[in-house]
Coordinates of C-alpha atoms in Angstrom, one line a residue:
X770 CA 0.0 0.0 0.0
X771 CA 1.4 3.2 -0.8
X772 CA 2.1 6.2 1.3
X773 CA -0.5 8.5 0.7
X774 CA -3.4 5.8 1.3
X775 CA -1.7 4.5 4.6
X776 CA -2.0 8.7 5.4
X777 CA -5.2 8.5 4.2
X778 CA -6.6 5.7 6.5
X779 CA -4.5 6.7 9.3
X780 CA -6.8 10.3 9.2
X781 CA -10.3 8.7 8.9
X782 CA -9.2 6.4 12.1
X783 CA -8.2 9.2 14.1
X784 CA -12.0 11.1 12.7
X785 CA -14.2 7.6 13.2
X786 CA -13.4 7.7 17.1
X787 CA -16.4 8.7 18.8
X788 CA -18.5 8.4 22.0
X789 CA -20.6 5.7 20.7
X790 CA -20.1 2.4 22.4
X791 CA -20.6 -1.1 20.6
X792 CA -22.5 -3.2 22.9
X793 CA -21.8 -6.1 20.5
X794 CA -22.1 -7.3 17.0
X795 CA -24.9 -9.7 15.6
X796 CA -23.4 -12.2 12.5
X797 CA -26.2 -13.5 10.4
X798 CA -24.8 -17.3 9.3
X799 CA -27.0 -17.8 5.8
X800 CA -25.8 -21.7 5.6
X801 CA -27.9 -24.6 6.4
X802 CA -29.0 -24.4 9.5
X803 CA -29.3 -20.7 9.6
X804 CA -28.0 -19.0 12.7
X805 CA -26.8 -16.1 14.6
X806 CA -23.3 -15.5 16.3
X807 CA -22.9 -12.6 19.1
X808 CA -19.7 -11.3 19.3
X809 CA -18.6 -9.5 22.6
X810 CA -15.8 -7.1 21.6
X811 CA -15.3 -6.3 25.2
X812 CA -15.3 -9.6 26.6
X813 CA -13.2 -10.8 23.5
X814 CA -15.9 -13.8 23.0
X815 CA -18.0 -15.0 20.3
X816 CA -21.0 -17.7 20.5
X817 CA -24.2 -18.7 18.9
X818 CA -27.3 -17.0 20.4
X819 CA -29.3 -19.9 21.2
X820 CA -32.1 -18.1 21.9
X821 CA -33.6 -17.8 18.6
X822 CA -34.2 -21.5 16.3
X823 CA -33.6 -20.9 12.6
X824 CA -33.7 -23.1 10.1
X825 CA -33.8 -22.3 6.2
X826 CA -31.7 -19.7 4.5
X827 CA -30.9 -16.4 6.6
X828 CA -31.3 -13.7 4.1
X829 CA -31.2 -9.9 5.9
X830 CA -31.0 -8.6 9.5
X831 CA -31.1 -5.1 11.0
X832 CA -31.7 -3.3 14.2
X833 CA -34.6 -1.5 14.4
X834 CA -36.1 0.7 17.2
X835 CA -33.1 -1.3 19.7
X836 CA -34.3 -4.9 18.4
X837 CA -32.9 -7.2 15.5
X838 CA -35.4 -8.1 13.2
X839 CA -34.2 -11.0 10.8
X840 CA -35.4 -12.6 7.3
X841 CA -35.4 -15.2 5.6
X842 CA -36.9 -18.5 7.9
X843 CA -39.6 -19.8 5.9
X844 CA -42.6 -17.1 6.5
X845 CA -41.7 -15.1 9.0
X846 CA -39.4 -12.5 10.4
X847 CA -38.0 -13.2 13.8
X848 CA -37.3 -10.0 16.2
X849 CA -34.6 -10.4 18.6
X850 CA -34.5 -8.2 22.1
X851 CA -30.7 -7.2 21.9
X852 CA -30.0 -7.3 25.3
X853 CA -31.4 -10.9 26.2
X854 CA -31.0 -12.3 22.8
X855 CA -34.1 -14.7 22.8
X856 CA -36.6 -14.0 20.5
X857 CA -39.8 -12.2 21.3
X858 CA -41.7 -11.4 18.6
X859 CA -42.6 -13.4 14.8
X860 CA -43.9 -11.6 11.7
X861 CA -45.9 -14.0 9.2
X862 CA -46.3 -13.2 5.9
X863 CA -46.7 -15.3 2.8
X864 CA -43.9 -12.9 1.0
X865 CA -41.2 -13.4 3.7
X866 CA -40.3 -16.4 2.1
X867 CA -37.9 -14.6 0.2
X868 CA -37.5 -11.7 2.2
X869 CA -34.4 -9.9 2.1
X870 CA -33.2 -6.8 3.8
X871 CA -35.0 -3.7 5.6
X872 CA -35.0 0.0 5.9
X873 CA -37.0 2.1 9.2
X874 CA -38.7 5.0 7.4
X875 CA -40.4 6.5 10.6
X876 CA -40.6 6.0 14.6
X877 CA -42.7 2.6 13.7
X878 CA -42.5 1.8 10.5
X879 CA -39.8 -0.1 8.4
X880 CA -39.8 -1.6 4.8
X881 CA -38.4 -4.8 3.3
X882 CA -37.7 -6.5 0.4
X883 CA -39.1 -9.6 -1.1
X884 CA -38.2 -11.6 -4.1
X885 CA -40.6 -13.6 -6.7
X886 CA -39.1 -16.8 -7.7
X887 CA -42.4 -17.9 -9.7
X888 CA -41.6 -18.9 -13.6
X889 CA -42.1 -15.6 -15.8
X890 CA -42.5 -12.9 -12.6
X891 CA -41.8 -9.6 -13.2
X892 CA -42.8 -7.8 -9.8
X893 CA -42.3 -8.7 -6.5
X894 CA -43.6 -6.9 -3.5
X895 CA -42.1 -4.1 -0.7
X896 CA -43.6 -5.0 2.5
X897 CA -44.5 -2.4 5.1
X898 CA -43.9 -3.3 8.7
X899 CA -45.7 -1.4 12.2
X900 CA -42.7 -2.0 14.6
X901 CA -45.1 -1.1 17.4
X902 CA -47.4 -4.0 16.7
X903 CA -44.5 -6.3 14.6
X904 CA -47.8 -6.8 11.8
X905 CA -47.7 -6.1 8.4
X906 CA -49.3 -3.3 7.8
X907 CA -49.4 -3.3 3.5
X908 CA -47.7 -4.1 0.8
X909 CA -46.3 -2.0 -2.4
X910 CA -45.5 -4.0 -5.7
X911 CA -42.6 -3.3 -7.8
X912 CA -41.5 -3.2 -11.0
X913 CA -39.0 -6.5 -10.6
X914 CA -39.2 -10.0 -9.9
X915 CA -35.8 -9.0 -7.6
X916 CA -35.7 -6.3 -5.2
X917 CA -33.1 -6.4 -2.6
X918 CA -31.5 -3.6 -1.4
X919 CA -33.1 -0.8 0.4
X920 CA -32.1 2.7 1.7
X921 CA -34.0 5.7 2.8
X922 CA -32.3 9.2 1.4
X923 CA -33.9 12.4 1.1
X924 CA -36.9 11.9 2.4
X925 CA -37.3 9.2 -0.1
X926 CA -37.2 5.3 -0.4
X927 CA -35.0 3.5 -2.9
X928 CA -34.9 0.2 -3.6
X929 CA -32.6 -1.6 -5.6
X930 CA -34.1 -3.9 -8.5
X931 CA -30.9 -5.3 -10.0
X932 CA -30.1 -8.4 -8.8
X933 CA -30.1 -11.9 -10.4
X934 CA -29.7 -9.2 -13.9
X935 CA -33.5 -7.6 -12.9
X936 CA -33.4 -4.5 -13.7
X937 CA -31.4 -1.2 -14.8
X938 CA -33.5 1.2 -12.8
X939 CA -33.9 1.8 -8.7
X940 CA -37.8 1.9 -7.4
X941 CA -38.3 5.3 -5.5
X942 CA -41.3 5.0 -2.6
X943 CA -42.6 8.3 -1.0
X944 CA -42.7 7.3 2.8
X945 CA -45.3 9.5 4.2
X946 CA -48.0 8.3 1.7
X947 CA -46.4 4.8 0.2
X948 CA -46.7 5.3 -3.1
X949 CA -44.4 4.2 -5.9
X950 CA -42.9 7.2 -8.1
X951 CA -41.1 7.4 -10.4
X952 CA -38.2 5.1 -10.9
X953 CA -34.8 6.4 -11.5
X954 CA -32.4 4.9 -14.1
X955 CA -29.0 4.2 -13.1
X956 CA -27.5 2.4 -16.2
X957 CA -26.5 -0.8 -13.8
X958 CA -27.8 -3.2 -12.4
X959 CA -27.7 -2.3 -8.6
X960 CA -27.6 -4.9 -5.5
X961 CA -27.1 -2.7 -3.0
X962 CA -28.4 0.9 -2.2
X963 CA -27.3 2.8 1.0
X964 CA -27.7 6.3 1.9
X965 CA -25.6 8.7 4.1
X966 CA -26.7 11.3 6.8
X967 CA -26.3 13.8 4.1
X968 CA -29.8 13.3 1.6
X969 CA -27.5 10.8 -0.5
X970 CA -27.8 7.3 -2.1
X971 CA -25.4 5.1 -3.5
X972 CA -26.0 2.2 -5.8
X973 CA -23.7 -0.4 -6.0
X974 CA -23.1 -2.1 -9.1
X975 CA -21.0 -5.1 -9.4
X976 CA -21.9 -5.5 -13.3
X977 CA -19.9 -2.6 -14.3
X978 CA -18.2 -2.2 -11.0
X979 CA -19.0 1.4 -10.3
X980 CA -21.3 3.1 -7.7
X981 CA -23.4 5.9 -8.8
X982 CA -24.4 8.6 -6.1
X983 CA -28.3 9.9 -6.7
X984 CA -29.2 12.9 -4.8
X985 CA -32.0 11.5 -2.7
X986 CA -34.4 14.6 -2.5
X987 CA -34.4 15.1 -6.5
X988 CA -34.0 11.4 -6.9
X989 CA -31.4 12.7 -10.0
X990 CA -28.1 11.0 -10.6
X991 CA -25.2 13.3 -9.4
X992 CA -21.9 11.4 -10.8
X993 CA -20.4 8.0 -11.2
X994 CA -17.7 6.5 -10.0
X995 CA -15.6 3.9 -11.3
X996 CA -14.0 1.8 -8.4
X997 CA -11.6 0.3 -10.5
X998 CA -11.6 -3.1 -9.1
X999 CA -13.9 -6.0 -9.0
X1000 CA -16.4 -5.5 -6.6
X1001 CA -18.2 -7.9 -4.7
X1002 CA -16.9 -11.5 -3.3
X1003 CA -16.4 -14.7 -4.8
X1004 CA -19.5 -15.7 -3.3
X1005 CA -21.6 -13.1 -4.0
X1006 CA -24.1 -14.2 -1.6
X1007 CA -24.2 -11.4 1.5
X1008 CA -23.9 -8.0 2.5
X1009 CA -21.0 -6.3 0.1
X1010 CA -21.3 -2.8 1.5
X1011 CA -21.7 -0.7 4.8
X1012 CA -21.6 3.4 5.5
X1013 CA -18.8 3.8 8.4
X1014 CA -20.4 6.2 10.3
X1015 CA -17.4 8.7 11.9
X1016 CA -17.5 11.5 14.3
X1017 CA -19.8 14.8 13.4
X1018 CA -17.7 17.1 11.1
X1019 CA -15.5 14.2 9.4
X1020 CA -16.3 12.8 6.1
X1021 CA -18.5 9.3 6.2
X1022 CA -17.1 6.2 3.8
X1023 CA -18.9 4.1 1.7
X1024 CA -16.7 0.6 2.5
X1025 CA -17.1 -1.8 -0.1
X1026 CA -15.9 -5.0 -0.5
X1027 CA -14.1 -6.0 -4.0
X1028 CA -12.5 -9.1 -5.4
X1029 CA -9.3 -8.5 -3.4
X1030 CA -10.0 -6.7 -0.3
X1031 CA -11.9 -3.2 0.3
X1032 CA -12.3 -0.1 -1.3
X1033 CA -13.2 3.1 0.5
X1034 CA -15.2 6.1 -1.0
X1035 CA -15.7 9.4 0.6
X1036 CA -19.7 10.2 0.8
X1037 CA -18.8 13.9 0.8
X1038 CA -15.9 14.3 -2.2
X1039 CA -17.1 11.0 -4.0
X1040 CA -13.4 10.3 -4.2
X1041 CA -11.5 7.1 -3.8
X1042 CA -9.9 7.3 -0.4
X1043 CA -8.3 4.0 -0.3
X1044 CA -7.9 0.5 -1.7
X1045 CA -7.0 -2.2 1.2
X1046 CA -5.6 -5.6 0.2
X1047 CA -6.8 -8.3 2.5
X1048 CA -3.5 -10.8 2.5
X1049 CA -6.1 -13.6 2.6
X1050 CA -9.2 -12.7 0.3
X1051 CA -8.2 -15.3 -2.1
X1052 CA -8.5 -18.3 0.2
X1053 CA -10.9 -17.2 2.5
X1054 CA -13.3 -14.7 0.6
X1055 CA -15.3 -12.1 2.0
X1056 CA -19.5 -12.7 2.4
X1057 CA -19.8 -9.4 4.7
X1058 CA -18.3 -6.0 6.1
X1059 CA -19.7 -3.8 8.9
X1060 CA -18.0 -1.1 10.9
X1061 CA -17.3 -0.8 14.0
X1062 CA -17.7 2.7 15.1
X1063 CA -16.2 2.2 18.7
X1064 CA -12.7 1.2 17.3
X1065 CA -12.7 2.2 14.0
X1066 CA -12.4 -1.4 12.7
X1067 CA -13.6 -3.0 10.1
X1068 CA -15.9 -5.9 10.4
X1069 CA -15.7 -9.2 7.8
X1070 CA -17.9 -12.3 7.5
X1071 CA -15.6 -15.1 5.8
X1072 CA -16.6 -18.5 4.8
X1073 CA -15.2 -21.5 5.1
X1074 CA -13.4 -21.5 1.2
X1075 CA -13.8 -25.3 1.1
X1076 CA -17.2 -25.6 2.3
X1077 CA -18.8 -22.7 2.8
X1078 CA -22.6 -24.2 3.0
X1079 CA -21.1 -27.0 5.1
X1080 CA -18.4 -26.1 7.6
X1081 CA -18.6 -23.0 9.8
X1082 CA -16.7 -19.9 8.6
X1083 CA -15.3 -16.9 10.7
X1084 CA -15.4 -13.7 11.4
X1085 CA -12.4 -11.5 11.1
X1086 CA -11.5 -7.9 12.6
X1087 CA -9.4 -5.4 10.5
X1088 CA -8.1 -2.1 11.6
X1089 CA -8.0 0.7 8.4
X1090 CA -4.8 -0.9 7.2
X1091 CA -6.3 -4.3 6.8
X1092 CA -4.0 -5.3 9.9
X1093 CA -5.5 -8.3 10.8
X1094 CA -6.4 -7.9 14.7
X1095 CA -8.9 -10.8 15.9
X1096 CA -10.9 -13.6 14.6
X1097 CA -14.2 -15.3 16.1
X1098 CA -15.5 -18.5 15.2
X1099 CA -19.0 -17.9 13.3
X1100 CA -21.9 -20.3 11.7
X1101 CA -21.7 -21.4 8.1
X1102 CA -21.3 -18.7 6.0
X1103 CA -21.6 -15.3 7.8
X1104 CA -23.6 -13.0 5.5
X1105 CA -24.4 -10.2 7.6
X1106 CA -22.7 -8.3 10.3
X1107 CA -25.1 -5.8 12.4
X1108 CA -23.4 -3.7 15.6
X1109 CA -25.1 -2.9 17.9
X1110 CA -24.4 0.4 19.3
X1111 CA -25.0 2.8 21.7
X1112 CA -24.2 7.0 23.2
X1113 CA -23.2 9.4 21.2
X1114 CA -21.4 11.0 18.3
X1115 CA -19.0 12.9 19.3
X1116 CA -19.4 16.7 18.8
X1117 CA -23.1 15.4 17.5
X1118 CA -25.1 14.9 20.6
X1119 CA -22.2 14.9 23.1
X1120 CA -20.8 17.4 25.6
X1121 CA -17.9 19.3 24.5
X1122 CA -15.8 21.1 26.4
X1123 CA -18.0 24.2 27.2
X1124 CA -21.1 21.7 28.7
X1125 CA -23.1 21.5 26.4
X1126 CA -25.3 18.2 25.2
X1127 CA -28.1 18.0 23.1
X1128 CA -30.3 14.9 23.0
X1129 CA -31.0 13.1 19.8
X1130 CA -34.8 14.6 18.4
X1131 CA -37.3 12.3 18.4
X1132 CA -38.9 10.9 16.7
X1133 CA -36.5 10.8 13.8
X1134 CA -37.3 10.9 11.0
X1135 CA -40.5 13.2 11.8
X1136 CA -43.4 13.5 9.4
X1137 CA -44.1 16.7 11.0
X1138 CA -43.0 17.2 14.3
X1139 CA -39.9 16.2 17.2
X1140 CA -39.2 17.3 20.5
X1141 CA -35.6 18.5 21.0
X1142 CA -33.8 18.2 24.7
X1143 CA -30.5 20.0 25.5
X1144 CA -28.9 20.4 28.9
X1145 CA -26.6 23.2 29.8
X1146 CA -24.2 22.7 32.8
X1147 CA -24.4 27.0 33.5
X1148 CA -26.9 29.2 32.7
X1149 CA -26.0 30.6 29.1
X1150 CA -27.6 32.4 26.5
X1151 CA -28.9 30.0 23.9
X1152 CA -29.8 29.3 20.7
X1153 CA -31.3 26.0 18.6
X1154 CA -32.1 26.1 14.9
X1155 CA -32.7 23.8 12.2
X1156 CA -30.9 24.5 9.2
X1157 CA -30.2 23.1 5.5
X1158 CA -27.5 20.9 4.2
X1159 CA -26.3 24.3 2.6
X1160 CA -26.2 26.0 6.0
X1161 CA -29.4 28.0 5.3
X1162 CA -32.0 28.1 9.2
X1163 CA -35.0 26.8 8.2
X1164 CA -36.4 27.2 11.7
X1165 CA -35.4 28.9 14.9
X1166 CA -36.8 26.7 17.9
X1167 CA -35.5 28.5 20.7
X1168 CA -33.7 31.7 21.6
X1169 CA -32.7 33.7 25.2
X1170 CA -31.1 33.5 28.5
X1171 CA -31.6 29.2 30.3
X1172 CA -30.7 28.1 33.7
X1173 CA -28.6 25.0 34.4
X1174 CA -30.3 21.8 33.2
X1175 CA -32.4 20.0 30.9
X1176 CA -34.9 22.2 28.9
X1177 CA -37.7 20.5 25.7
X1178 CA -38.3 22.4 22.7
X1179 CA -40.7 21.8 19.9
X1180 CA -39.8 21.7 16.3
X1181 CA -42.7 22.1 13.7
X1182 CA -41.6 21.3 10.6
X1183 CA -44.5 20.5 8.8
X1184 CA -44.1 23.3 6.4
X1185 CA -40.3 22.2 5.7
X1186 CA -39.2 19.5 2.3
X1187 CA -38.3 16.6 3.3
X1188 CA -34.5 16.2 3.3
X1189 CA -32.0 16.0 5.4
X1190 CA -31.5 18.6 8.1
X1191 CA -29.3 19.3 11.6
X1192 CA -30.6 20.6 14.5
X1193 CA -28.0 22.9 15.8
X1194 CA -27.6 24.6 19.4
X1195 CA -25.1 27.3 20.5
X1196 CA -24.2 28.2 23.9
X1197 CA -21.5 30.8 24.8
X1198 CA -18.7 29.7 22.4
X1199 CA -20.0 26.2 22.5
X1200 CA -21.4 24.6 19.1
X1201 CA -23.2 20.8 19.0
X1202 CA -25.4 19.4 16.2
X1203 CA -27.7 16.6 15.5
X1204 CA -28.9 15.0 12.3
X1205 CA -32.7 15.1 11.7
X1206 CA -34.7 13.3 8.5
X1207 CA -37.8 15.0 7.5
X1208 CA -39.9 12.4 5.4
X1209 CA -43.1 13.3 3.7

């Protein structure tokens, strides 16, 4: 590896340290019989959670509203309580068969893919989820027999139609009403989209091996960018991309995994900030990355190269580098890695050094409305706006002289686009910011 990418890496390690603190990490094994592997990064242990029976093909998992819902075992979705790991909750559906993966697109709703293996399909169906009640709550068909990846962006849905060679175009879903608009061509056939805190999306092709950022508000393509390098595994079965999440103020990464190791993408410049060899890729390929915010290490599902629907694979730990720094023993092939995390960003919700801290808004995203908290350690004149990814306030919520302590806020912002916004709160010489999604 060169100089200037070492550099490189070295500077987004030192950015990705934050106050958030991973609790621990949930592996997804998609092999025969499906599983699920909790790793303790503190304890330095890994084991199966035995709380939950599987049995089928594991297919998607993701924490929503501080429980992990997974697909893919026969027709239902199990939901996991974190904490306990036992399962306390089923979702039956006829569709979740072939469910894949999920986005949350309000305080209790979430979306998730499903796939239509019947002879000549051509649509397959988005399924809406109330996380309050774990029931389905509808159902939104699509223009593919193959939907898989999912990713809210700009107050707007987008779903990826391209795999198995389905489709050249992403489906676009308005949120606050559910209904399907107009799809957006992206010249590729994408299998994954993800979205930063910015209003982005970011379609991953592995057909022509290029991501192509969409602003997510205009749903319009902004650029495309040529990773030069093969992306995706050998396998090609499991979760091929994650957004690394650093401290407020530093540039997010798009980390995506490629033929021989990873390649990093700035979500801000849309640059190339570094290709990582993996010494190893070749004999033990990669199935799935995920990001560990805590230690700013990177995350890998491997397979067993021999057998990988047969014999248990692993799960490796990477620091920026791709410095090897711990392996865990994981089901048969580990196709998803979820962390589960908890606190705060750093400078984004945290107290800096002038005693400030402002709570995260909630709910978030808001369809209309979200109550803000911020505690002050000294009385201080104060002030907390909303403003625009260009900087513009879009909304002063509070303004004068506070005591010492907590203090609530309302922000009504029913009047503002749906986007992407930061609730922002000055105090003295003190700055701190949160993120806040408006969806329509």
């Amino acid at each position: 590896m060169t100089r200037f990418l070492l550099i490189t890496l070295a500077a987004f390690a030192a950015t990705a340290v934050s106050a958030q603190t991973t609790l621990g990490i949930f592996v997804g094994n998609q092999g025969t019989p499906a599983s699920i592997t909790y790793v303790d990064r503190a304890a330095n242990t890994a084991g199966p959670v035995a709380g939950v029976a599987l049995s089928g093909f594991l297919q998607g998992m993701e924490i929503l509203n501080g429980r992990l819902y997974v697909t893919g075992n026969g027709n239902r979705i199990d939901v996991v309580d974190v904490t306990t790991r036992q399962r306390v909750a089923q979702i039956t559906d006829a569709a979740f068969g072939t469910a894949r993966y999920f986005v949350q697109a309000g305080p209790a709703k979430a979306y998730v893919t499903t796939q239509n293996y019947a002879t000549g399909a051509t649509t397959s169906e988005v399924v809406i989820l109330n996380l309050s009640t774990n029931t389905v709550a509808g159902r939104i068909a699509v223009p593919s027999a193959f939907p898989e990846g999912i990713a809210l962006a700009g107050g707007r849905v987008y779903v990826a139609l391209g795999a198995f060679g389905g489709s050249t175009r992403l489906a676009v879903i308005d949120p606050a009403t559910d209904a399907l608009l107009a799809p957006v061509e992206v010249g590729c056939e994408a299998r994954f989209v993800l979205a930063d805190d910015d209003g982005e999306a970011f379609a991953v092709c592995p057909d022509t091996d290029e991501i192509v950022v969409l602003n997510g508000a205009a749903g319009t393509v902004v650029m495309r960018i040529a990773a030069g390098a093969e992306l995706g595994s050998a396998f090609g079965l499991g979760q091929d991309a994650v957004v690394a999440r650093p401290a407020a103020g530093a540039e997010q990464a798009l980390v995506v995994v490629t033929a021989t190791g990873l390649l990093t993408i700035g979500t801000d410049t849309h640059a190339v900030t570094a290709r990582v060899a993996i010494p190893d890729v070749a004999a033990r390929p990669v199935s799935a990355v995920g990001f560990d915010v805590q230690r700013s290490q990177v995350l890998l599902g491997r397979p067993d190269a021999t057998g990988p629907f047969s014999a248990n694979g692993t799960v490796t730990v990477h620091g920026l580098d791709g410095a090897l720094v711990a392996t865990y023993a994981a089901g048969i092939f580990p196709s998803h890695v979820t962390v589960n995390a908890t606190g705060t960003t750093a400078g984004e919700g945290g107290p800096d050094a002038r005693g400030l801290r402002l709570g995260a808004p909630a709910p978030n995203p808001t369809t209309g409305t979200a109550e803000i908290r911020f505690t002050l350690d000294a009385p201080s004149d104060a002030t907390v706006t909303v403003v625009d990814a260009l900087g513009r306030e879009v909304a002063r919520l509070a303004a004068g002289t506070f005591a010492a302590g907590e203090h609530r806020v309302a922000a009504d912002l029913r009047g503002v686009p749906a986007g992407v916004y930061v609730v922002r709160l000055a105090a003295g010489a003190g700055v701190v910011t949160r993120r806040l999604t408006v969806a329509r």
